Short mmCIF file of N, CA and C in Angstrom, two decimals:
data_model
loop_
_atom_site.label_atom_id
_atom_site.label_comp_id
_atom_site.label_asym_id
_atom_site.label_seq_id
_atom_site.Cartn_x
_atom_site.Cartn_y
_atom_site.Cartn_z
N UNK A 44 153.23 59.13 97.14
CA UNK A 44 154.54 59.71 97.29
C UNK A 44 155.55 58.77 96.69
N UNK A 45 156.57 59.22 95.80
CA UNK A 45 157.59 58.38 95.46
C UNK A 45 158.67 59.31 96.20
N UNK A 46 159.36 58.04 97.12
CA UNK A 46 160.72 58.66 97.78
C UNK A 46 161.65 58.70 96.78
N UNK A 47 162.41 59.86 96.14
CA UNK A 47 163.09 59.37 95.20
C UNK A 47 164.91 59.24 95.96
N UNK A 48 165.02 59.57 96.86
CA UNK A 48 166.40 59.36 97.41
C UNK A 48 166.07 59.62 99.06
N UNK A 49 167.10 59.13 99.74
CA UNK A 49 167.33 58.99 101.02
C UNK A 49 169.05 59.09 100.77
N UNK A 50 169.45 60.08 101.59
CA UNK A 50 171.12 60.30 101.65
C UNK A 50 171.60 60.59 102.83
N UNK A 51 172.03 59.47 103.52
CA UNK A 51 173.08 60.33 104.67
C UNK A 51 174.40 60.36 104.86
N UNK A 52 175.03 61.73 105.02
CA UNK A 52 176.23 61.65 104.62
C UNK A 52 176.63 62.22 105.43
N UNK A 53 177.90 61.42 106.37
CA UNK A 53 178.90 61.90 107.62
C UNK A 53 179.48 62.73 107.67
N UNK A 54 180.18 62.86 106.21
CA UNK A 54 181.18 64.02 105.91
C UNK A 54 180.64 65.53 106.03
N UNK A 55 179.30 65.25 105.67
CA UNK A 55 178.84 66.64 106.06
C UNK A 55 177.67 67.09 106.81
N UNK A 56 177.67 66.08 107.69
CA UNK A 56 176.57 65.62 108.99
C UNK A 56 175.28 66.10 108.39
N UNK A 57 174.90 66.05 107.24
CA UNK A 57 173.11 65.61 106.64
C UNK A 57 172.74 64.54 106.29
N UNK A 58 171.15 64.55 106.53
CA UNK A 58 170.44 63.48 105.97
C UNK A 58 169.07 64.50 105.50
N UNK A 59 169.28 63.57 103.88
CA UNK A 59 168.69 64.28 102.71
C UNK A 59 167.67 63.15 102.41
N UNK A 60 165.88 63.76 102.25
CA UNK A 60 164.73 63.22 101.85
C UNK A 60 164.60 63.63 100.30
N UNK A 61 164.25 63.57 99.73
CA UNK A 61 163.72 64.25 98.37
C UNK A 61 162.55 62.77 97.96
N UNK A 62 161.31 63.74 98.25
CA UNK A 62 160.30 63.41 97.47
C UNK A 62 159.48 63.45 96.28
N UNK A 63 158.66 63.21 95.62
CA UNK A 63 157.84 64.01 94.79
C UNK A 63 156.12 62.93 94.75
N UNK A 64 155.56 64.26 94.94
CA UNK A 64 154.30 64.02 95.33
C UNK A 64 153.40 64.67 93.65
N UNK A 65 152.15 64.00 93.67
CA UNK A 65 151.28 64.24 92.37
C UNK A 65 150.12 65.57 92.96
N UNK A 66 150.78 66.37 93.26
CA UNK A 66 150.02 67.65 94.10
C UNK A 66 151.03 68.94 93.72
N UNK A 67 150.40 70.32 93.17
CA UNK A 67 151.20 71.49 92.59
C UNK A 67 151.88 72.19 94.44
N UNK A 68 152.97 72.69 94.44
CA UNK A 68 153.90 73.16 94.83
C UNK A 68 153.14 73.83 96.29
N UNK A 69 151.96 74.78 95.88
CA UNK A 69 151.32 75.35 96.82
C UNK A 69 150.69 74.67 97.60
N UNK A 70 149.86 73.59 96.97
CA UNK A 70 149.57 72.68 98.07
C UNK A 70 150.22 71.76 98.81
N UNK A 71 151.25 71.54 98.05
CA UNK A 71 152.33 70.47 99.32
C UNK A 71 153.16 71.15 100.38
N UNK A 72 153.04 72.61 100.21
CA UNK A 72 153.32 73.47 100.87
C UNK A 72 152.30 73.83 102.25
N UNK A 73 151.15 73.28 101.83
CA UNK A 73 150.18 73.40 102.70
C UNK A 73 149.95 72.76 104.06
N UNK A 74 150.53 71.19 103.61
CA UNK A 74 150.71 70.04 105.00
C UNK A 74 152.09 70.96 105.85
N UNK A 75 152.80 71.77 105.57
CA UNK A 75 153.85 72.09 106.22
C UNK A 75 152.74 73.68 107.31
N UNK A 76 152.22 74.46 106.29
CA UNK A 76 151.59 75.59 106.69
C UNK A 76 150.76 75.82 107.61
N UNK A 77 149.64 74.52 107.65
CA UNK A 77 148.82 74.30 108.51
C UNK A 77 149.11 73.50 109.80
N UNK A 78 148.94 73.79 110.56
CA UNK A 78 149.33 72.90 111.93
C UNK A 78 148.67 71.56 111.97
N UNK A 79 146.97 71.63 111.55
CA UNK A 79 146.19 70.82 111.31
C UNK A 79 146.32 69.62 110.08
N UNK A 80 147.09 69.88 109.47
CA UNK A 80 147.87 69.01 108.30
C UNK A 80 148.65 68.41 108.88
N UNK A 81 150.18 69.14 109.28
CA UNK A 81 151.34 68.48 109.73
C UNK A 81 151.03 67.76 110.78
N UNK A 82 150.41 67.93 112.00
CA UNK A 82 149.84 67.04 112.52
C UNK A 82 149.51 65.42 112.25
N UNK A 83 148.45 65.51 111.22
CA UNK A 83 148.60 64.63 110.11
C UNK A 83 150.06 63.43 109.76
N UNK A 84 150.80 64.08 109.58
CA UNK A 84 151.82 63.60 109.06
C UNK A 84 153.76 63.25 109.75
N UNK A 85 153.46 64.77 110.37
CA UNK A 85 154.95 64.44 111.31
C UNK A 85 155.08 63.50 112.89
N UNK A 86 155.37 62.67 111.79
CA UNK A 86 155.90 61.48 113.19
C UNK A 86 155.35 60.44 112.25
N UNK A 87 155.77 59.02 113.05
CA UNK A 87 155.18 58.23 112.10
C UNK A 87 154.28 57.34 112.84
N UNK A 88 152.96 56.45 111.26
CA UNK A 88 151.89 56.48 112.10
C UNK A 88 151.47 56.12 113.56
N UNK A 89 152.81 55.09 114.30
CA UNK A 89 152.28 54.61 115.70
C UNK A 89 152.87 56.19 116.78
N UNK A 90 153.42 56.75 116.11
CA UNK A 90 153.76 58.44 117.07
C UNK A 90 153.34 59.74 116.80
N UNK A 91 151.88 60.00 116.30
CA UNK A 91 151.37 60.48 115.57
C UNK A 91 151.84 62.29 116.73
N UNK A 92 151.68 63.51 115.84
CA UNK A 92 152.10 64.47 116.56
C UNK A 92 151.14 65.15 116.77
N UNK A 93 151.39 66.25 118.24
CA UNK A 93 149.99 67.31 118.35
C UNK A 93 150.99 68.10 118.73
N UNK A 94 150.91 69.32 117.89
CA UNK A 94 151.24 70.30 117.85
C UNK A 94 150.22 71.81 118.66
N UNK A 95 150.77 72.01 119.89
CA UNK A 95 149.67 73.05 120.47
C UNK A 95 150.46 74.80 120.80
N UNK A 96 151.53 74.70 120.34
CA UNK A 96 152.14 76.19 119.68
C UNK A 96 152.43 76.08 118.61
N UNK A 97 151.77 76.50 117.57
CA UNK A 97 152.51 76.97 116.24
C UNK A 97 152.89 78.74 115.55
N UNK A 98 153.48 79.10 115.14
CA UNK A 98 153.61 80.53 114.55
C UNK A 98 154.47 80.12 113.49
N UNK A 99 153.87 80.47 112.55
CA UNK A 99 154.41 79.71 110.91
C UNK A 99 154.79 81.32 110.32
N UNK A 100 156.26 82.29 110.83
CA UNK A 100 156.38 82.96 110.39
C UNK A 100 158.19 83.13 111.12
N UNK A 101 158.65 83.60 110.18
CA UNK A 101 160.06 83.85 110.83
C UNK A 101 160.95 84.27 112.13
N UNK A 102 161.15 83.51 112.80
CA UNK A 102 161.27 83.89 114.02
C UNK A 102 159.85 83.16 115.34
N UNK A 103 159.15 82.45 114.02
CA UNK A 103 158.50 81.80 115.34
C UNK A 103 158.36 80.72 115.72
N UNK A 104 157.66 79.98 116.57
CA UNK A 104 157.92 78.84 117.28
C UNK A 104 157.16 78.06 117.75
N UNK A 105 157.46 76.63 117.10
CA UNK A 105 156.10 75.60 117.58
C UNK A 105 156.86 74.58 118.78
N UNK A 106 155.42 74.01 119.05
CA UNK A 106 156.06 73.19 120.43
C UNK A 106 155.01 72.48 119.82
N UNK A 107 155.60 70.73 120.29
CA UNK A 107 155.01 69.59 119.73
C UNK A 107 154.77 68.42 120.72
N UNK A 108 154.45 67.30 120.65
CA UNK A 108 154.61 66.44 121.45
C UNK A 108 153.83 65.24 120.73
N UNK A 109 154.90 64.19 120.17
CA UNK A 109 154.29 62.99 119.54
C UNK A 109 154.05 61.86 120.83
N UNK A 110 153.39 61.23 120.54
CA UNK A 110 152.46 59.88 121.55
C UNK A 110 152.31 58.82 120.95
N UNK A 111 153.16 58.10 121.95
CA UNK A 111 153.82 56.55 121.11
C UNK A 111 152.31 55.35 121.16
N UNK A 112 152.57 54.50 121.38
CA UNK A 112 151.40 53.33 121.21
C UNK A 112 151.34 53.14 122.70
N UNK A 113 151.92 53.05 123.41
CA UNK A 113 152.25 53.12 124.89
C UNK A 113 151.93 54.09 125.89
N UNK A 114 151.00 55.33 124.67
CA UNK A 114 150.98 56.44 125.80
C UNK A 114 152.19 57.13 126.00
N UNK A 115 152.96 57.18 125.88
CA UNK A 115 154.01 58.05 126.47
C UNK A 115 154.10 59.08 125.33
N UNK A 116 154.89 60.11 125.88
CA UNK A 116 154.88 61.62 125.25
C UNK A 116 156.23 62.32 125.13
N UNK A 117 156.89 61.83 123.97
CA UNK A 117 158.38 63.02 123.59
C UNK A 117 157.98 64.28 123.33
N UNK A 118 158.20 65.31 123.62
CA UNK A 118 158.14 66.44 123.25
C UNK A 118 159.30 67.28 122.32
N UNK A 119 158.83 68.27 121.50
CA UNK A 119 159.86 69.11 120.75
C UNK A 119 159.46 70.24 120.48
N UNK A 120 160.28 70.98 119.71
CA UNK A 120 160.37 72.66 119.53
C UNK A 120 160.88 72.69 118.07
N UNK A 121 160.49 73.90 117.51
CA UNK A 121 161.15 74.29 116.66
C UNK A 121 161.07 76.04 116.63
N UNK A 122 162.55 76.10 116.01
CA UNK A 122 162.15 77.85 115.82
C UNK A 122 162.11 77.87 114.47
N UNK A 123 161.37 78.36 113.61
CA UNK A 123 161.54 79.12 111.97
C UNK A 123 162.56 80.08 112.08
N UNK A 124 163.34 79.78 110.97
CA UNK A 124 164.51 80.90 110.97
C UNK A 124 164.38 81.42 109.39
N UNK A 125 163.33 80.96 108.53
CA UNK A 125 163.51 81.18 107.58
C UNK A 125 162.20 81.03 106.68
N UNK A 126 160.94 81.72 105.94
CA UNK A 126 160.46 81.29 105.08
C UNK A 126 160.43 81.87 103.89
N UNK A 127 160.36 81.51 102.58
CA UNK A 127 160.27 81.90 101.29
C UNK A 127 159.05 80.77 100.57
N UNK A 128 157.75 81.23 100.88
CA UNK A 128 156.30 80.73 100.40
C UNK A 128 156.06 80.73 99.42
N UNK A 129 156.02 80.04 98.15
CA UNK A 129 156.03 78.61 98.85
C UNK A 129 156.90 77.77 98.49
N UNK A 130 158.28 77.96 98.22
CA UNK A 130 159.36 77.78 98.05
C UNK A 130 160.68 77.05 98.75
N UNK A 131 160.80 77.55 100.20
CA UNK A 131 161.72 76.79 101.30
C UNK A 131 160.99 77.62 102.74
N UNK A 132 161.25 76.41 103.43
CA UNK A 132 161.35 76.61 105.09
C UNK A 132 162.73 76.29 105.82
N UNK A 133 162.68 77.32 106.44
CA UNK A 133 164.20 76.71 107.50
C UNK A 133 163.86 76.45 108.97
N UNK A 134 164.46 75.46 109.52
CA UNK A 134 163.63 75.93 111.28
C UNK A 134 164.88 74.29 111.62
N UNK A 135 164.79 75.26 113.26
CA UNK A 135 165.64 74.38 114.02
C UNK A 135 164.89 73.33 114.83
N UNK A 136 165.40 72.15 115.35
CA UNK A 136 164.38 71.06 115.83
C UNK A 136 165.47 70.76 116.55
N UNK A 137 164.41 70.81 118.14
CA UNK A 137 165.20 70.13 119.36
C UNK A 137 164.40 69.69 120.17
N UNK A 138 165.00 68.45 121.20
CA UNK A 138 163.91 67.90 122.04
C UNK A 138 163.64 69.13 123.37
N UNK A 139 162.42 68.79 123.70
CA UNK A 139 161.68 69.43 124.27
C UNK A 139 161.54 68.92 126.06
N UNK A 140 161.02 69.48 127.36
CA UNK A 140 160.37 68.82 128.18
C UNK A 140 159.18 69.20 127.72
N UNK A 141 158.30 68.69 129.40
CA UNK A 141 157.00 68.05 129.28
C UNK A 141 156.14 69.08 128.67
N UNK A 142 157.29 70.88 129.30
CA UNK A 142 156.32 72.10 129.20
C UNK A 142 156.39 72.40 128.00
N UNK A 143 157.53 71.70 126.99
CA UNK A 143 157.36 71.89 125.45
C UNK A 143 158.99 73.06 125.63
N UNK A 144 160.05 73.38 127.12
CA UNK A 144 160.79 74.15 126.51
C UNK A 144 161.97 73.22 126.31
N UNK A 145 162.44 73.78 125.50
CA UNK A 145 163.98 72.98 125.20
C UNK A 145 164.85 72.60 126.24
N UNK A 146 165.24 71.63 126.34
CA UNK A 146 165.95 70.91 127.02
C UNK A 146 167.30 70.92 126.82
N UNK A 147 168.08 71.20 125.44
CA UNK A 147 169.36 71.64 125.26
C UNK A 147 169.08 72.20 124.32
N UNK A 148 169.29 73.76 124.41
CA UNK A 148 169.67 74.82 123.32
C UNK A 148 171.04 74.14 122.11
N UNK A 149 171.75 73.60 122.54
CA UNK A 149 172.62 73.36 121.83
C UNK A 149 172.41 71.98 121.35
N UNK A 150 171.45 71.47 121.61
CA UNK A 150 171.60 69.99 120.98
C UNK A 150 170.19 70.20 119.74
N UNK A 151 170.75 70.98 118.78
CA UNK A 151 169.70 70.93 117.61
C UNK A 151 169.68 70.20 116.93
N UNK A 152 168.95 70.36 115.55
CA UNK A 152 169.63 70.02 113.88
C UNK A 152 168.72 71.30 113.27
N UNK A 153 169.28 71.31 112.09
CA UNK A 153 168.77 72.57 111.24
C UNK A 153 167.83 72.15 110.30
N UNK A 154 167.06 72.45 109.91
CA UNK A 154 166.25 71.63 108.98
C UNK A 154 166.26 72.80 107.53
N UNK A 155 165.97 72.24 106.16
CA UNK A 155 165.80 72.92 104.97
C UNK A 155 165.02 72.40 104.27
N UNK A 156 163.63 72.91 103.75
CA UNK A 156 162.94 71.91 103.01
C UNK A 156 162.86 73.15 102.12
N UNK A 157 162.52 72.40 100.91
CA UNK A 157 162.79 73.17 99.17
C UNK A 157 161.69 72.57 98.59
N UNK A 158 160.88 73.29 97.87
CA UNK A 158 159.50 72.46 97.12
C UNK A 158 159.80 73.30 95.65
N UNK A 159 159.79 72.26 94.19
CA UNK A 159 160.00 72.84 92.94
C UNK A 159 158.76 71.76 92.24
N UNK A 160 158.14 72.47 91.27
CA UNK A 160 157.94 72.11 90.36
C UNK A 160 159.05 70.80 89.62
N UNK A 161 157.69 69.26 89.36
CA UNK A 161 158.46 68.51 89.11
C UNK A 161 157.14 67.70 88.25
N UNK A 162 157.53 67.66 86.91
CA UNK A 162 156.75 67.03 86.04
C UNK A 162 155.19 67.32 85.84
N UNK A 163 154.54 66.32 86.50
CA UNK A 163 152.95 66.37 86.99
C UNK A 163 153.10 67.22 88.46
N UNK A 164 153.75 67.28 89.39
CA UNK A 164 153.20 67.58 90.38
C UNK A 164 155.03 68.52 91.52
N UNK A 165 155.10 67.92 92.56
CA UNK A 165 155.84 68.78 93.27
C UNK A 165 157.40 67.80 93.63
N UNK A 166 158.72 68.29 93.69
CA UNK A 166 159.90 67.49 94.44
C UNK A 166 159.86 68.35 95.65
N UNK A 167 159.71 67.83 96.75
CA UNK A 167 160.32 68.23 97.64
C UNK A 167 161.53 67.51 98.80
N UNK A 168 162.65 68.59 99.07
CA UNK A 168 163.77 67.76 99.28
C UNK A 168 164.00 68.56 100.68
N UNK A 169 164.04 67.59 101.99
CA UNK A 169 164.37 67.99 103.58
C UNK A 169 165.51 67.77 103.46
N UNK A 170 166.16 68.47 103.57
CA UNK A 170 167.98 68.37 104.57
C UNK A 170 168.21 68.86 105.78
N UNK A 171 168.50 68.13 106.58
CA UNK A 171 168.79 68.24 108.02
C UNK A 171 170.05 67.82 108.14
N UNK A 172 170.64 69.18 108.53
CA UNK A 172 171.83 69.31 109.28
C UNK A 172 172.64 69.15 110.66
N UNK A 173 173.69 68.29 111.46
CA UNK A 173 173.20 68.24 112.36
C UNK A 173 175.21 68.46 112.64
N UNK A 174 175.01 68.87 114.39
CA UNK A 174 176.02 69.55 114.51
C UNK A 174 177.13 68.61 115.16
N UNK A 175 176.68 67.39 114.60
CA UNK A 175 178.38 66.54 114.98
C UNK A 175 177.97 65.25 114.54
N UNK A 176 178.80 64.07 113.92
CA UNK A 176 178.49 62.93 113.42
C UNK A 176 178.03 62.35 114.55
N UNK A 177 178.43 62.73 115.82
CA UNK A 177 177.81 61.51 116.84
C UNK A 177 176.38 61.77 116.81
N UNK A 178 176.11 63.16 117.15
CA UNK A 178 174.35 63.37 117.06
C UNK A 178 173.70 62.68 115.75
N UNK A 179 174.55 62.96 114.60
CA UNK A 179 173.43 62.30 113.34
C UNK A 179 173.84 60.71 113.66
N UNK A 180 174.91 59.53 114.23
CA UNK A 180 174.33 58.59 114.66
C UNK A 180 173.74 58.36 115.41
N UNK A 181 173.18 59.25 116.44
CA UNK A 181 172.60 59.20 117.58
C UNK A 181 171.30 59.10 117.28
N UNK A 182 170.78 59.67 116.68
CA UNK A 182 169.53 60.54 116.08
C UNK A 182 169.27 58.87 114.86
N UNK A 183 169.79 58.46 114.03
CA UNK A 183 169.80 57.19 113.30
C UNK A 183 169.37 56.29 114.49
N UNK A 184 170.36 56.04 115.18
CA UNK A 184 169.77 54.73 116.56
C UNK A 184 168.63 54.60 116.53
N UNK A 185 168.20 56.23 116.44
CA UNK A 185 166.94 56.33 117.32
C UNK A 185 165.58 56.02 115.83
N UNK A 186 165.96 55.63 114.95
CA UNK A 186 164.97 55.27 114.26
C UNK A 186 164.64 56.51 113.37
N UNK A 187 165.64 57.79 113.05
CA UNK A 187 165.14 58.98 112.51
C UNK A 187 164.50 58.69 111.01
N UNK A 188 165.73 57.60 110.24
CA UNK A 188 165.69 57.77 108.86
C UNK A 188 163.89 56.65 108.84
N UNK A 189 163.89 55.71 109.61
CA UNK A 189 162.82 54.76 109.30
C UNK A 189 161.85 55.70 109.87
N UNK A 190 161.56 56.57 110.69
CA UNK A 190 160.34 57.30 111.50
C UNK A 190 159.76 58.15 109.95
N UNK A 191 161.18 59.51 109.56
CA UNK A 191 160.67 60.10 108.79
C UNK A 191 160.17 59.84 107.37
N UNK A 192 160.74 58.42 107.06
CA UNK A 192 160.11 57.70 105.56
C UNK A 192 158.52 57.19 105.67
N UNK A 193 158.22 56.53 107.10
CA UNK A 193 156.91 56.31 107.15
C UNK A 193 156.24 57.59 107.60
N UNK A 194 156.57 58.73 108.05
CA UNK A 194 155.94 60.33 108.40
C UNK A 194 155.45 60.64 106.59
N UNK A 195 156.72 61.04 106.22
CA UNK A 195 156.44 61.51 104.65
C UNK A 195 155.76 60.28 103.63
N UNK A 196 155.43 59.41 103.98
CA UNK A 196 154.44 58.30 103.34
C UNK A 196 153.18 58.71 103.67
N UNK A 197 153.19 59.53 104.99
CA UNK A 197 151.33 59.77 105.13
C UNK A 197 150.80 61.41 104.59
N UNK A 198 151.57 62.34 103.39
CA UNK A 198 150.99 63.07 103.16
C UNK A 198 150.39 62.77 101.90
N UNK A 199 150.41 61.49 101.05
CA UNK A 199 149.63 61.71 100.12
C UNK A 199 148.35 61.72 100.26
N UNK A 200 147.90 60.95 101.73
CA UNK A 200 146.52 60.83 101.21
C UNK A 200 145.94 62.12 101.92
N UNK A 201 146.96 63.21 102.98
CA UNK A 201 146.48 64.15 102.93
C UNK A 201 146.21 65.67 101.68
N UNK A 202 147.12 65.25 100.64
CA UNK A 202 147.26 65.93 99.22
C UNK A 202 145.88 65.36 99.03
N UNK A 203 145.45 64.34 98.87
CA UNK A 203 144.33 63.59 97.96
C UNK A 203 142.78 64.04 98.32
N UNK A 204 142.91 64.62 99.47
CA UNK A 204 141.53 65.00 100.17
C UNK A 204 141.21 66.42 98.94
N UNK A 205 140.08 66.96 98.77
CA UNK A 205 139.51 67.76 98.18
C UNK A 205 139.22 68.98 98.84
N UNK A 206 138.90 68.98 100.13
CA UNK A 206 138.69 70.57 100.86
C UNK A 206 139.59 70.02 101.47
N UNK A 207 140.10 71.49 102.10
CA UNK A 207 141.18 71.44 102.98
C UNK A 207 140.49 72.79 104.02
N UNK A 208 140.66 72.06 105.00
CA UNK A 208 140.18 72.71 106.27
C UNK A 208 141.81 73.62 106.85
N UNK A 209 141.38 75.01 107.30
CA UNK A 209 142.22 76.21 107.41
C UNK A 209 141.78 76.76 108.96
#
């Protein structure tokens, strides 16, 4: 993976990933599609995630729960509000309790990921939107920008595998 930018910007409460990976469009689309992939990859490696609701279709909704080195267990949610395959995902991300339901409806961020054709292989660019500068410093404190650079560092070597289990 080459990170090619990291952007966070107050003025308009996002923080912007843009990657590009040596894997065609459909398959980098795939670590997002499969539960068994993203797994893989979302969180970073000492908070690795298990995802045990997923519905990868508009309007539906995963429940997650990453597990630190310590054993302990954050939980989260997301709803899909949006897919265009294999092109963009939209979906909202909020913390969760233990049962996986949201804990504040109103304390989201919006997420947008975009996958294009880029040279040899794929750019893909996350923007997460978030609904007040204190939450996106809040959410920074908390280690977001360093968590999700080492998260999106661990899909190449899931691109690199040869079968992909479905």
């Amino acid at each position: 993976m080459t990170l090619v930018q990291t952007h966070k910007d107050v003025e308009n409460l996002t923080l912007t990933f843009t990657t590009e990976f040596e894997a065609d469009v459909e398959r980098v689309w795939q670590v997002w599609e499969d539960p068994r992939q993203l797994e893989r990859w979302w969180g970073p490696p000492t908070w690795p995630a298990t995802f045990d609701t997923y519905d990868f279709s508009p309007g539906g909704n995963a429940r997650y729960f990453m597990t630190g080195p310590d054993g302990n267990k954050e939980h989260g949610w997301w709803k899909i509000t949006a897919i265009d395959a294999p092109n963009r995902l939209e979906f909202e991300d909020g913390f969760a309790d233990k049962n996986g339901d949201p804990v504040d409806v109103t304390d989201v961020t919006r997420c947008v990921v975009t996958f294009e054709p880029s040279g040899s292989g794929t750019r893909m660019t996350s923007v997460t939107t978030f609904r007040s500068a204190e939450q996106l410093e809040e959410m920074s404190k908390m280690g977001m920008e360093e968590g999700m650079t080492q998260a999106l560092g661990q899909i190449d070597g899931i691109l690199a595998e040869t079968s992909v289990s479905r």
